[in-house]
Tab-separated table of C-alpha atoms and ligand atoms in Angstrom:
chain	number	residue	atom	x	y	z
A	64	UNK	CA	8.712	23.225	-12.593
A	65	UNK	CA	5.603	25.130	-13.741
A	66	UNK	CA	2.309	25.315	-11.929
A	67	UNK	CA	-0.856	24.056	-13.598
A	68	UNK	CA	-2.846	27.189	-12.709
A	69	UNK	CA	-0.341	29.386	-14.587
A	70	UNK	CA	-0.420	27.002	-17.514
A	71	UNK	CA	-4.208	27.151	-17.704
A	72	UNK	CA	-4.147	30.986	-17.347
A	73	UNK	CA	-1.483	31.209	-20.085
A	74	UNK	CA	-3.524	28.895	-22.307
A	75	UNK	CA	-6.607	31.096	-21.855
A	76	UNK	CA	-4.560	34.209	-22.627
A	77	UNK	CA	-3.158	32.562	-25.745
A	78	UNK	CA	-6.681	31.699	-26.917
A	79	UNK	CA	-7.861	35.293	-26.282
A	80	UNK	CA	-4.825	36.773	-28.073
A	81	UNK	CA	-5.249	34.472	-31.088
A	82	UNK	CA	-8.996	35.311	-31.206
A	83	UNK	CA	-8.414	39.064	-31.044
A	84	UNK	CA	-5.612	38.889	-33.619
A	85	UNK	CA	-7.801	36.907	-36.022
A	86	UNK	CA	-10.722	39.311	-35.451
A	87	UNK	CA	-8.537	42.363	-36.151
A	88	UNK	CA	-6.979	40.769	-39.225
A	89	UNK	CA	-10.373	39.731	-40.586
A	90	UNK	CA	-11.821	43.207	-39.891
A	91	UNK	CA	-8.876	44.854	-41.640
A	92	UNK	CA	-9.126	42.597	-44.732
A	93	UNK	CA	-12.873	43.115	-44.955
A	94	UNK	CA	-12.568	46.875	-44.398
A	95	UNK	CA	-9.935	47.283	-47.129
A	96	UNK	CA	-11.419	44.812	-49.614
A	97	UNK	CA	-15.180	45.161	-49.153
A	98	UNK	CA	-15.743	48.728	-48.008
A	99	UNK	CA	-14.250	50.506	-51.014
A	100	UNK	CA	-16.185	48.542	-53.624
A	101	UNK	CA	-19.635	48.784	-51.982
A	102	UNK	CA	-19.329	52.231	-50.375
A	103	UNK	CA	-17.446	53.893	-53.263
A	104	UNK	CA	-20.320	53.278	-55.691
A	105	UNK	CA	-22.837	54.806	-53.229
A	106	UNK	CA	-20.524	57.804	-52.728
A	107	UNK	CA	-20.304	58.321	-56.491
A	108	UNK	CA	-24.103	58.293	-56.745
A	109	UNK	CA	-24.273	60.832	-53.912
A	110	UNK	CA	-21.710	63.099	-55.580
A	111	UNK	CA	-23.681	63.074	-58.837
A	112	UNK	CA	-27.067	63.624	-57.167
A	113	UNK	CA	-28.786	66.789	-58.525
A	114	UNK	CA	-31.897	67.151	-56.482
A	115	UNK	CA	-32.566	67.174	-52.775
A	116	UNK	CA	-34.636	64.046	-53.237
A	117	UNK	CA	-31.795	62.230	-55.047
A	118	UNK	CA	-29.344	63.258	-52.275
A	119	UNK	CA	-31.782	61.871	-49.680
A	120	UNK	CA	-32.103	58.542	-51.511
A	121	UNK	CA	-28.318	58.259	-52.051
A	122	UNK	CA	-27.622	59.053	-48.349
A	123	UNK	CA	-30.110	56.392	-47.294
A	124	UNK	CA	-28.496	53.833	-49.606
A	125	UNK	CA	-25.025	54.822	-48.360
A	126	UNK	CA	-26.061	54.425	-44.717
A	127	UNK	CA	-27.602	51.020	-45.452
A	128	UNK	CA	-24.479	49.924	-47.362
A	129	UNK	CA	-22.282	51.086	-44.481
A	130	UNK	CA	-24.420	49.188	-41.951
A	131	UNK	CA	-24.309	45.983	-44.022
A	132	UNK	CA	-20.551	46.299	-44.495
A	133	UNK	CA	-19.865	46.843	-40.783
A	134	UNK	CA	-22.156	43.913	-39.865
A	135	UNK	CA	-20.498	41.608	-42.409
A	136	UNK	CA	-17.045	42.660	-41.242
A	137	UNK	CA	-17.823	42.112	-37.548
A	138	UNK	CA	-19.690	38.804	-38.168
A	139	UNK	CA	-16.911	37.358	-40.333
A	140	UNK	CA	-14.200	38.536	-37.910
A	141	UNK	CA	-16.106	37.030	-34.959
A	142	UNK	CA	-16.599	33.759	-36.837
A	143	UNK	CA	-12.876	33.605	-37.647
A	144	UNK	CA	-12.010	34.380	-34.005
A	145	UNK	CA	-14.382	31.654	-32.745
A	146	UNK	CA	-13.026	29.013	-35.125
A	147	UNK	CA	-9.365	29.757	-34.378
A	148	UNK	CA	-10.105	30.198	-30.630
A	149	UNK	CA	-11.829	26.805	-30.395
A	150	UNK	CA	-9.098	25.124	-32.441
A	151	UNK	CA	-6.261	26.600	-30.375
A	152	UNK	CA	-7.977	25.870	-27.018
A	153	UNK	CA	-8.558	22.253	-28.106
A	154	UNK	CA	-4.891	21.930	-29.027
A	155	UNK	CA	-3.759	23.442	-25.713
A	156	UNK	CA	-6.203	21.343	-23.672
A	157	UNK	CA	-4.920	18.222	-25.393
A	158	UNK	CA	-1.379	19.204	-24.513
A	159	UNK	CA	-2.230	19.831	-20.847
A	160	UNK	CA	-4.425	16.743	-20.509
A	161	UNK	CA	-1.942	14.337	-22.081
A	162	UNK	CA	-0.375	13.335	-18.718
A	163	UNK	CA	-3.865	12.724	-17.285
A	164	UNK	CA	-4.732	10.551	-20.260
A	165	UNK	CA	-1.500	8.589	-19.699
A	166	UNK	CA	-2.478	8.022	-16.058
A	167	UNK	CA	-5.970	6.966	-17.164
A	168	UNK	CA	-4.554	4.440	-19.645
A	169	UNK	CA	-2.064	3.077	-17.117
A	170	UNK	CA	-4.676	2.676	-14.384
A	171	UNK	CA	-6.842	0.761	-16.844
A	172	UNK	CA	-3.894	-1.560	-17.558
A	173	UNK	CA	-3.271	-2.012	-13.827
A	174	UNK	CA	-6.944	-2.908	-13.407
A	175	UNK	CA	-6.322	-5.583	-16.055
A	176	UNK	CA	-3.519	-7.014	-13.882
A	177	UNK	CA	-0.458	-5.412	-15.526
A	178	UNK	CA	1.194	-4.121	-12.361
A	179	UNK	CA	4.457	-3.052	-14.017
A	180	UNK	CA	2.783	0.080	-15.456
A	181	UNK	CA	4.420	3.431	-14.629
A	182	UNK	CA	3.831	6.913	-16.094
A	183	UNK	CA	6.393	9.553	-17.102
A	184	UNK	CA	6.562	12.463	-14.655
A	185	UNK	CA	5.468	15.663	-16.510
A	186	UNK	CA	7.078	19.055	-15.851
A	187	UNK	CA	3.890	20.641	-14.468
A	188	UNK	CA	3.970	20.674	-10.664
A	189	UNK	CA	0.461	19.420	-9.827
A	190	UNK	CA	0.470	16.769	-12.548
A	191	UNK	CA	3.991	15.685	-11.530
A	192	UNK	CA	2.773	15.136	-7.937
A	193	UNK	CA	-0.149	13.111	-9.283
A	194	UNK	CA	2.166	11.032	-11.504
A	195	UNK	CA	4.584	10.380	-8.607
A	196	UNK	CA	1.684	9.297	-6.335
A	197	UNK	CA	0.313	7.116	-9.098
A	198	UNK	CA	3.697	5.423	-9.615
A	199	UNK	CA	4.014	4.824	-5.867
A	200	UNK	CA	0.535	3.279	-5.797
A	201	UNK	CA	1.422	1.065	-8.778
A	202	UNK	CA	4.634	-0.069	-7.045
A	203	UNK	CA	2.698	-0.864	-3.855
A	204	UNK	CA	0.133	-2.871	-5.830
A	205	UNK	CA	2.915	-4.719	-7.616
A	206	UNK	CA	4.439	-5.554	-4.242
A	207	UNK	CA	1.116	-6.819	-2.882
A	208	UNK	CA	0.712	-8.955	-5.984
A	209	UNK	CA	4.245	-10.324	-5.588
A	210	UNK	CA	3.482	-11.183	-1.960
A	211	UNK	CA	0.222	-12.838	-2.953
A	212	UNK	CA	1.982	-15.035	-5.504
A	213	UNK	CA	4.732	-15.838	-2.962
A	214	UNK	CA	2.095	-16.650	-0.338
A	215	UNK	CA	0.356	-19.149	-2.623
A	216	UNK	CA	3.728	-20.736	-3.462
A	217	UNK	CA	4.601	-20.932	0.246
A	218	UNK	CA	1.249	-22.436	1.207
A	219	UNK	CA	1.587	-25.024	-1.571
A	220	UNK	CA	5.100	-25.844	-0.387
A	221	UNK	CA	4.049	-26.113	3.270
A	222	UNK	CA	1.108	-28.374	2.389
A	223	UNK	CA	3.199	-30.595	0.174
A	224	UNK	CA	5.567	-31.799	2.933
A	225	UNK	CA	2.986	-33.417	5.264
A	226	UNK	CA	0.876	-34.574	2.311
A	227	UNK	CA	3.871	-36.301	0.719
A	228	UNK	CA	4.677	-37.957	4.042
A	229	UNK	CA	1.059	-39.140	4.456
A	230	UNK	CA	1.036	-40.418	0.856
A	231	UNK	CA	4.261	-42.316	1.564
A	232	UNK	CA	2.797	-43.981	4.660
A	233	UNK	CA	-0.379	-44.979	2.787
A	234	UNK	CA	1.562	-46.462	-0.119
A	235	UNK	CA	3.841	-48.299	2.301
A	236	UNK	CA	0.789	-49.738	4.055
A	237	UNK	CA	-0.875	-50.767	0.765
A	238	UNK	CA	2.313	-52.416	-0.538
A	239	UNK	CA	2.836	-54.175	2.771
A	240	UNK	CA	6.231	-52.455	3.188
A	241	UNK	CA	5.068	-50.742	6.375
A	242	UNK	CA	3.414	-52.655	9.221
A	243	UNK	CA	-0.116	-51.541	10.158
A	244	UNK	CA	0.962	-51.056	13.748
A	245	UNK	CA	0.311	-48.275	16.287
A	246	UNK	CA	3.668	-46.632	15.522
A	247	UNK	CA	2.858	-46.141	11.817
A	248	UNK	CA	-0.569	-44.758	12.680
A	249	UNK	CA	0.966	-42.458	15.281
A	250	UNK	CA	3.325	-41.043	12.669
A	251	UNK	CA	0.441	-40.573	10.225
A	252	UNK	CA	-1.529	-38.877	12.952
A	253	UNK	CA	1.411	-36.521	13.607
A	254	UNK	CA	1.428	-35.488	9.930
A	255	UNK	CA	-2.312	-34.764	9.979
A	256	UNK	CA	-1.841	-32.717	13.165
A	257	UNK	CA	0.860	-30.746	11.365
A	258	UNK	CA	-1.535	-30.128	8.481
A	259	UNK	CA	-4.260	-29.036	10.887
A	260	UNK	CA	-1.892	-26.679	12.714
A	261	UNK	CA	-0.822	-25.155	9.410
A	262	UNK	CA	-4.424	-24.600	8.320
A	263	UNK	CA	-5.311	-23.120	11.738
A	264	UNK	CA	-2.279	-20.792	11.575
A	265	UNK	CA	-3.202	-19.721	8.052
A	266	UNK	CA	-6.748	-18.985	9.121
A	267	UNK	CA	-5.513	-16.947	12.099
A	268	UNK	CA	-3.077	-15.079	9.833
A	269	UNK	CA	-5.747	-14.239	7.278
A	270	UNK	CA	-8.068	-13.006	10.023
A	271	UNK	CA	-5.373	-10.785	11.526
A	272	UNK	CA	-4.260	-9.432	8.158
A	273	UNK	CA	-7.841	-8.727	7.093
A	274	UNK	CA	-8.299	-6.745	10.316
A	275	UNK	CA	-11.015	-9.168	11.434
A	276	UNK	CA	-9.620	-9.736	14.910
A	277	UNK	CA	-11.668	-7.492	17.187
A	278	UNK	CA	-9.508	-5.647	19.704
A	279	UNK	CA	-10.879	-4.777	23.110
A	280	UNK	CA	-8.508	-2.067	24.167
A	281	UNK	CA	-8.532	-1.270	27.853
A	282	UNK	CA	-6.290	-0.089	30.631
A	283	UNK	CA	-4.450	-3.175	31.871
A	284	UNK	CA	-1.503	-4.004	34.073
A	285	UNK	CA	1.157	-5.617	31.903
A	286	UNK	CA	2.674	-7.244	35.018
A	287	UNK	CA	-0.459	-9.317	35.537
A	288	UNK	CA	-0.555	-10.601	31.961
A	289	UNK	CA	3.161	-11.407	31.944
A	290	UNK	CA	2.858	-13.266	35.248
A	291	UNK	CA	-0.119	-15.257	33.962
A	292	UNK	CA	1.668	-16.338	30.759
A	293	UNK	CA	4.855	-17.021	32.736
A	294	UNK	CA	3.003	-19.323	35.148
A	295	UNK	CA	1.282	-21.115	32.266
A	296	UNK	CA	4.547	-21.852	30.453
A	297	UNK	CA	6.635	-22.630	33.528
A	298	UNK	CA	5.933	-26.416	33.416
A	299	UNK	CA	7.003	-26.519	29.734
A	300	UNK	CA	10.255	-24.719	30.594
A	301	UNK	CA	10.745	-26.986	33.609
A	302	UNK	CA	10.441	-30.119	31.481
A	303	UNK	CA	13.415	-28.847	29.448
A	304	UNK	CA	15.365	-27.963	32.551
A	305	UNK	CA	15.365	-24.256	31.708
A	306	UNK	CA	15.705	-21.547	34.330
A	307	UNK	CA	13.087	-18.840	33.818
A	308	UNK	CA	13.570	-15.541	35.659
A	309	UNK	CA	10.936	-12.886	35.938
A	310	UNK	CA	11.996	-9.398	37.054
A	311	UNK	CA	8.852	-7.446	37.862
A	312	UNK	CA	8.951	-3.716	37.134
A	313	UNK	CA	9.727	-1.203	39.831
A	314	UNK	CA	7.145	1.278	38.564
A	315	UNK	CA	3.563	0.831	37.359
A	316	UNK	CA	3.084	-1.003	34.078
A	317	UNK	CA	-0.371	0.208	33.024
A	318	UNK	CA	-0.838	-0.038	29.265
A	319	UNK	CA	-3.651	0.471	26.767
A	320	UNK	CA	-4.083	-2.914	25.112
A	321	UNK	CA	-6.292	-5.951	24.597
A	322	UNK	CA	-5.188	-8.296	27.441
A	323	UNK	CA	-6.015	-11.503	25.499
A	324	UNK	CA	-3.970	-10.399	22.489
A	325	UNK	CA	-1.043	-9.362	24.674
A	326	UNK	CA	-1.167	-12.817	26.273
A	327	UNK	CA	-1.230	-14.382	22.797
A	328	UNK	CA	1.889	-12.428	21.744
A	329	UNK	CA	3.743	-13.269	24.960
A	330	UNK	CA	2.780	-16.944	24.743
A	331	UNK	CA	4.269	-17.046	21.262
A	332	UNK	CA	7.466	-15.217	22.204
A	333	UNK	CA	8.000	-17.107	25.482
A	334	UNK	CA	7.071	-20.387	23.771
A	335	UNK	CA	9.705	-19.700	21.083
A	336	UNK	CA	12.293	-18.885	23.764
A	337	UNK	CA	11.596	-22.245	25.446
A	338	UNK	CA	11.596	-24.016	22.081
A	339	UNK	CA	14.825	-22.498	20.739
A	340	UNK	CA	16.852	-22.760	23.973
A	341	UNK	CA	18.680	-26.021	24.641
A	342	UNK	CA	18.416	-27.777	27.993
A	343	UNK	CA	20.036	-26.010	30.905
A	344	UNK	CA	19.597	-22.558	29.349
A	345	UNK	CA	18.118	-19.469	30.910
A	346	UNK	CA	15.178	-17.273	29.939
A	347	UNK	CA	14.857	-13.799	31.444
A	348	UNK	CA	11.708	-11.673	31.378
A	349	UNK	CA	12.283	-7.990	32.165
A	350	UNK	CA	10.408	-4.723	32.025
A	351	UNK	CA	11.579	-1.344	30.848
A	352	UNK	CA	9.826	1.823	29.855
A	353	UNK	CA	9.849	5.332	28.544
A	354	UNK	CA	7.436	8.221	29.034
A	355	UNK	CA	5.113	6.850	26.325
A	356	UNK	CA	5.681	3.091	26.368
A	357	UNK	CA	6.113	0.093	28.597
A	358	UNK	CA	8.232	-2.746	27.214
A	359	UNK	CA	8.629	-6.331	28.243
A	360	UNK	CA	11.622	-8.257	26.920
A	361	UNK	CA	12.074	-12.008	26.729
A	362	UNK	CA	15.766	-12.950	26.451
A	363	UNK	CA	17.084	-16.471	26.082
A	364	UNK	CA	20.476	-18.114	25.963
A	365	UNK	CA	19.350	-20.273	23.025
A	366	UNK	CA	20.430	-20.873	19.453
A	367	UNK	CA	20.253	-17.176	18.529
A	368	UNK	CA	19.401	-15.704	15.137
A	369	UNK	CA	21.987	-14.930	12.408
A	370	UNK	CA	22.233	-11.205	11.573
A	371	UNK	CA	21.077	-11.812	7.990
A	372	UNK	CA	17.976	-13.676	9.227
A	373	UNK	CA	17.006	-11.080	11.841
A	374	UNK	CA	15.047	-8.771	9.492
A	375	UNK	CA	12.968	-11.711	8.239
A	376	UNK	CA	11.826	-13.526	11.388
A	377	UNK	CA	8.529	-11.600	11.305
A	378	UNK	CA	7.795	-12.555	7.692
A	379	UNK	CA	5.246	-15.213	6.887
A	380	UNK	CA	6.654	-18.761	6.833
A	381	UNK	CA	10.136	-17.548	7.689
A	382	UNK	CA	12.198	-20.049	9.658
A	383	UNK	CA	15.889	-19.541	10.261
A	384	UNK	CA	16.437	-23.292	10.182
A	385	UNK	CA	13.919	-24.951	7.912
A	386	UNK	CA	14.793	-28.596	8.597
A	387	UNK	CA	14.764	-28.141	12.356
A	388	UNK	CA	11.500	-26.186	12.215
A	389	UNK	CA	9.879	-28.845	10.089
A	390	UNK	CA	10.778	-31.563	12.576
A	391	UNK	CA	9.396	-29.470	15.395
A	392	UNK	CA	6.295	-28.506	13.428
A	393	UNK	CA	6.826	-24.712	13.421
A	394	UNK	CA	5.098	-23.008	10.522
A	395	UNK	CA	6.891	-19.663	10.780
A	396	UNK	CA	3.618	-17.751	11.062
A	397	UNK	CA	3.500	-17.152	14.832
A	398	UNK	CA	5.729	-14.076	14.881
A	399	UNK	CA	3.977	-12.599	11.807
A	400	UNK	CA	0.677	-12.716	13.698
A	401	UNK	CA	2.297	-11.499	16.926
A	402	UNK	CA	3.856	-8.414	15.339
A	403	UNK	CA	0.666	-7.596	13.465
A	404	UNK	CA	-1.346	-7.779	16.694
A	405	UNK	CA	1.232	-5.611	18.496
A	406	UNK	CA	1.036	-2.982	15.763
A	407	UNK	CA	-2.765	-3.088	15.711
A	408	UNK	CA	-2.600	-2.145	19.409
A	409	UNK	CA	-0.271	0.793	18.554
A	410	UNK	CA	2.654	-1.198	19.896
A	411	UNK	CA	5.709	-2.874	18.419
A	412	UNK	CA	7.457	-6.226	18.580
A	413	UNK	CA	11.115	-6.408	17.645
A	414	UNK	CA	13.865	-8.976	17.722
A	415	UNK	CA	17.529	-8.696	18.699
A	416	UNK	CA	20.311	-11.260	18.638
A	417	UNK	CA	24.081	-11.157	18.846
A	418	UNK	CA	24.204	-14.070	16.398
A	419	UNK	CA	24.051	-17.868	16.283
A	420	UNK	CA	24.560	-19.485	19.679
A	421	UNK	CA	24.366	-16.151	21.477
A	422	UNK	CA	20.682	-16.145	22.377
A	423	UNK	CA	17.835	-13.863	21.276
A	424	UNK	CA	15.740	-11.110	22.783
A	425	UNK	CA	12.204	-10.230	21.749
A	426	UNK	CA	10.844	-6.915	23.002
A	427	UNK	CA	7.132	-6.069	23.088
A	428	UNK	CA	6.399	-2.356	23.567
A	429	UNK	CA	2.907	-1.041	24.300
A	430	UNK	CA	1.486	2.428	24.791
A	431	UNK	CA	1.504	3.563	28.424
A	432	UNK	CA	-2.062	4.049	29.646
A	433	UNK	CA	-1.406	7.413	31.277
A	434	UNK	CA	0.823	8.758	28.465
B	1962	ADP	P1	7.854	-20.978	14.293
B	1962	ADP	O1	6.520	-21.621	14.402
B	1962	ADP	O2	8.695	-21.536	13.198
B	1962	ADP	O3	8.560	-20.843	15.603
B	1962	ADP	P2	7.679	-18.112	14.420
B	1962	ADP	O4	7.024	-17.142	13.504
B	1962	ADP	O5	7.247	-18.090	15.850
B	1962	ADP	O6	7.476	-19.530	13.784
B	1962	ADP	O7	9.235	-17.871	14.349
B	1962	ADP	C1	9.853	-17.678	13.098
B	1962	ADP	C2	11.324	-18.053	13.164
B	1962	ADP	O8	12.048	-17.143	13.970
B	1962	ADP	C3	11.594	-19.404	13.783
B	1962	ADP	O9	11.449	-20.453	12.864
B	1962	ADP	C4	13.022	-19.260	14.237
B	1962	ADP	O10	13.902	-19.480	13.156
B	1962	ADP	C5	13.126	-17.803	14.624
B	1962	ADP	N1	12.960	-17.618	16.094
B	1962	ADP	C6	11.865	-17.185	16.744
B	1962	ADP	N2	12.094	-17.090	18.062
B	1962	ADP	C7	13.368	-17.474	18.261
B	1962	ADP	C8	14.218	-17.590	19.419
B	1962	ADP	N3	13.791	-17.284	20.652
B	1962	ADP	N4	15.491	-18.005	19.217
B	1962	ADP	C9	15.947	-18.295	17.993
B	1962	ADP	N5	15.206	-18.208	16.861
B	1962	ADP	C10	13.934	-17.806	16.993
């Protein structure tokens, strides 16, 4: 792979060499073709001059003719060198700039919404790096666009289900097929609540993804936040006859984080554990840590997550079991927001599961305050 600086230097050298060669060639042609005819006649006059005065005049004329000839030769040679120099440098510049022009054209097409544009990687090092970066950027944009289209499709799909249900109830009422009793209205109200929850989740997601959620990072004790969330969700777990065990850490659990956001993440994760664990199950909250991080894990003995679903649980609208989630009203956005918040706080949220029926573990890791 060649370097651009050597290419430019070589191009300049080529232009200089062509210019000099043309100048020499032109000078030689002019010297052999012009000099004899103009100078020879002056020399002949000089040779035939009889008097001192005639010699003087002939010498003067010869000198003038020589001067004119040299000037003409140099001027014509220089002109030839300039013309060929400019022509060859334009040709070389065009050759070197071609990859840049290709990138320019492709970026214009991308700006027009054609995200499949890629450029060929040239064999000049610096331009190759630029082309590779450009292609990576184009691929990233294409991915964002794909996600945007998928998001719109998902939102439309999610909205359709409760809207169809509501439409069905209204038609049933109008046709007299459904009784206008409290039960029908309660079911309609449940569908509107589902719609409202979806819209609220979407708004929260868009705020998080746009980086509009202000984070107030401070030194906080993770134990305190975990205990608070644990106490808040205990009644919910109790109503399902779940045993919830909290193992406080043996060492300090000071982290740098926004306490409200940490509580939000834990509420989501613990809420999911309660939701996806059948009656009589157990939920265990434990701490662990390394030199740089403190982690809190929420393990349940619930329905578990299939191995092929594990990488997707943090994706928008992902639900391992769509029909069950729809009945329970889950939108599949909670974990997307939770992971995003964790990452915004320089932390991480990950999921583990041995498989269906074998329970799940969600681990939130945050940066240790004194690391
Ligand atoms: P949802 O509102 O559907 O719970 P989440 O984003 O919180 O949305 O979760 C996404 C999906 O991840 C859930 O639909 C479920 O399939 C799976 N999931 C999350 N937590 C658990 C858990 N503790 N046990 C089993 N599956 C879980």
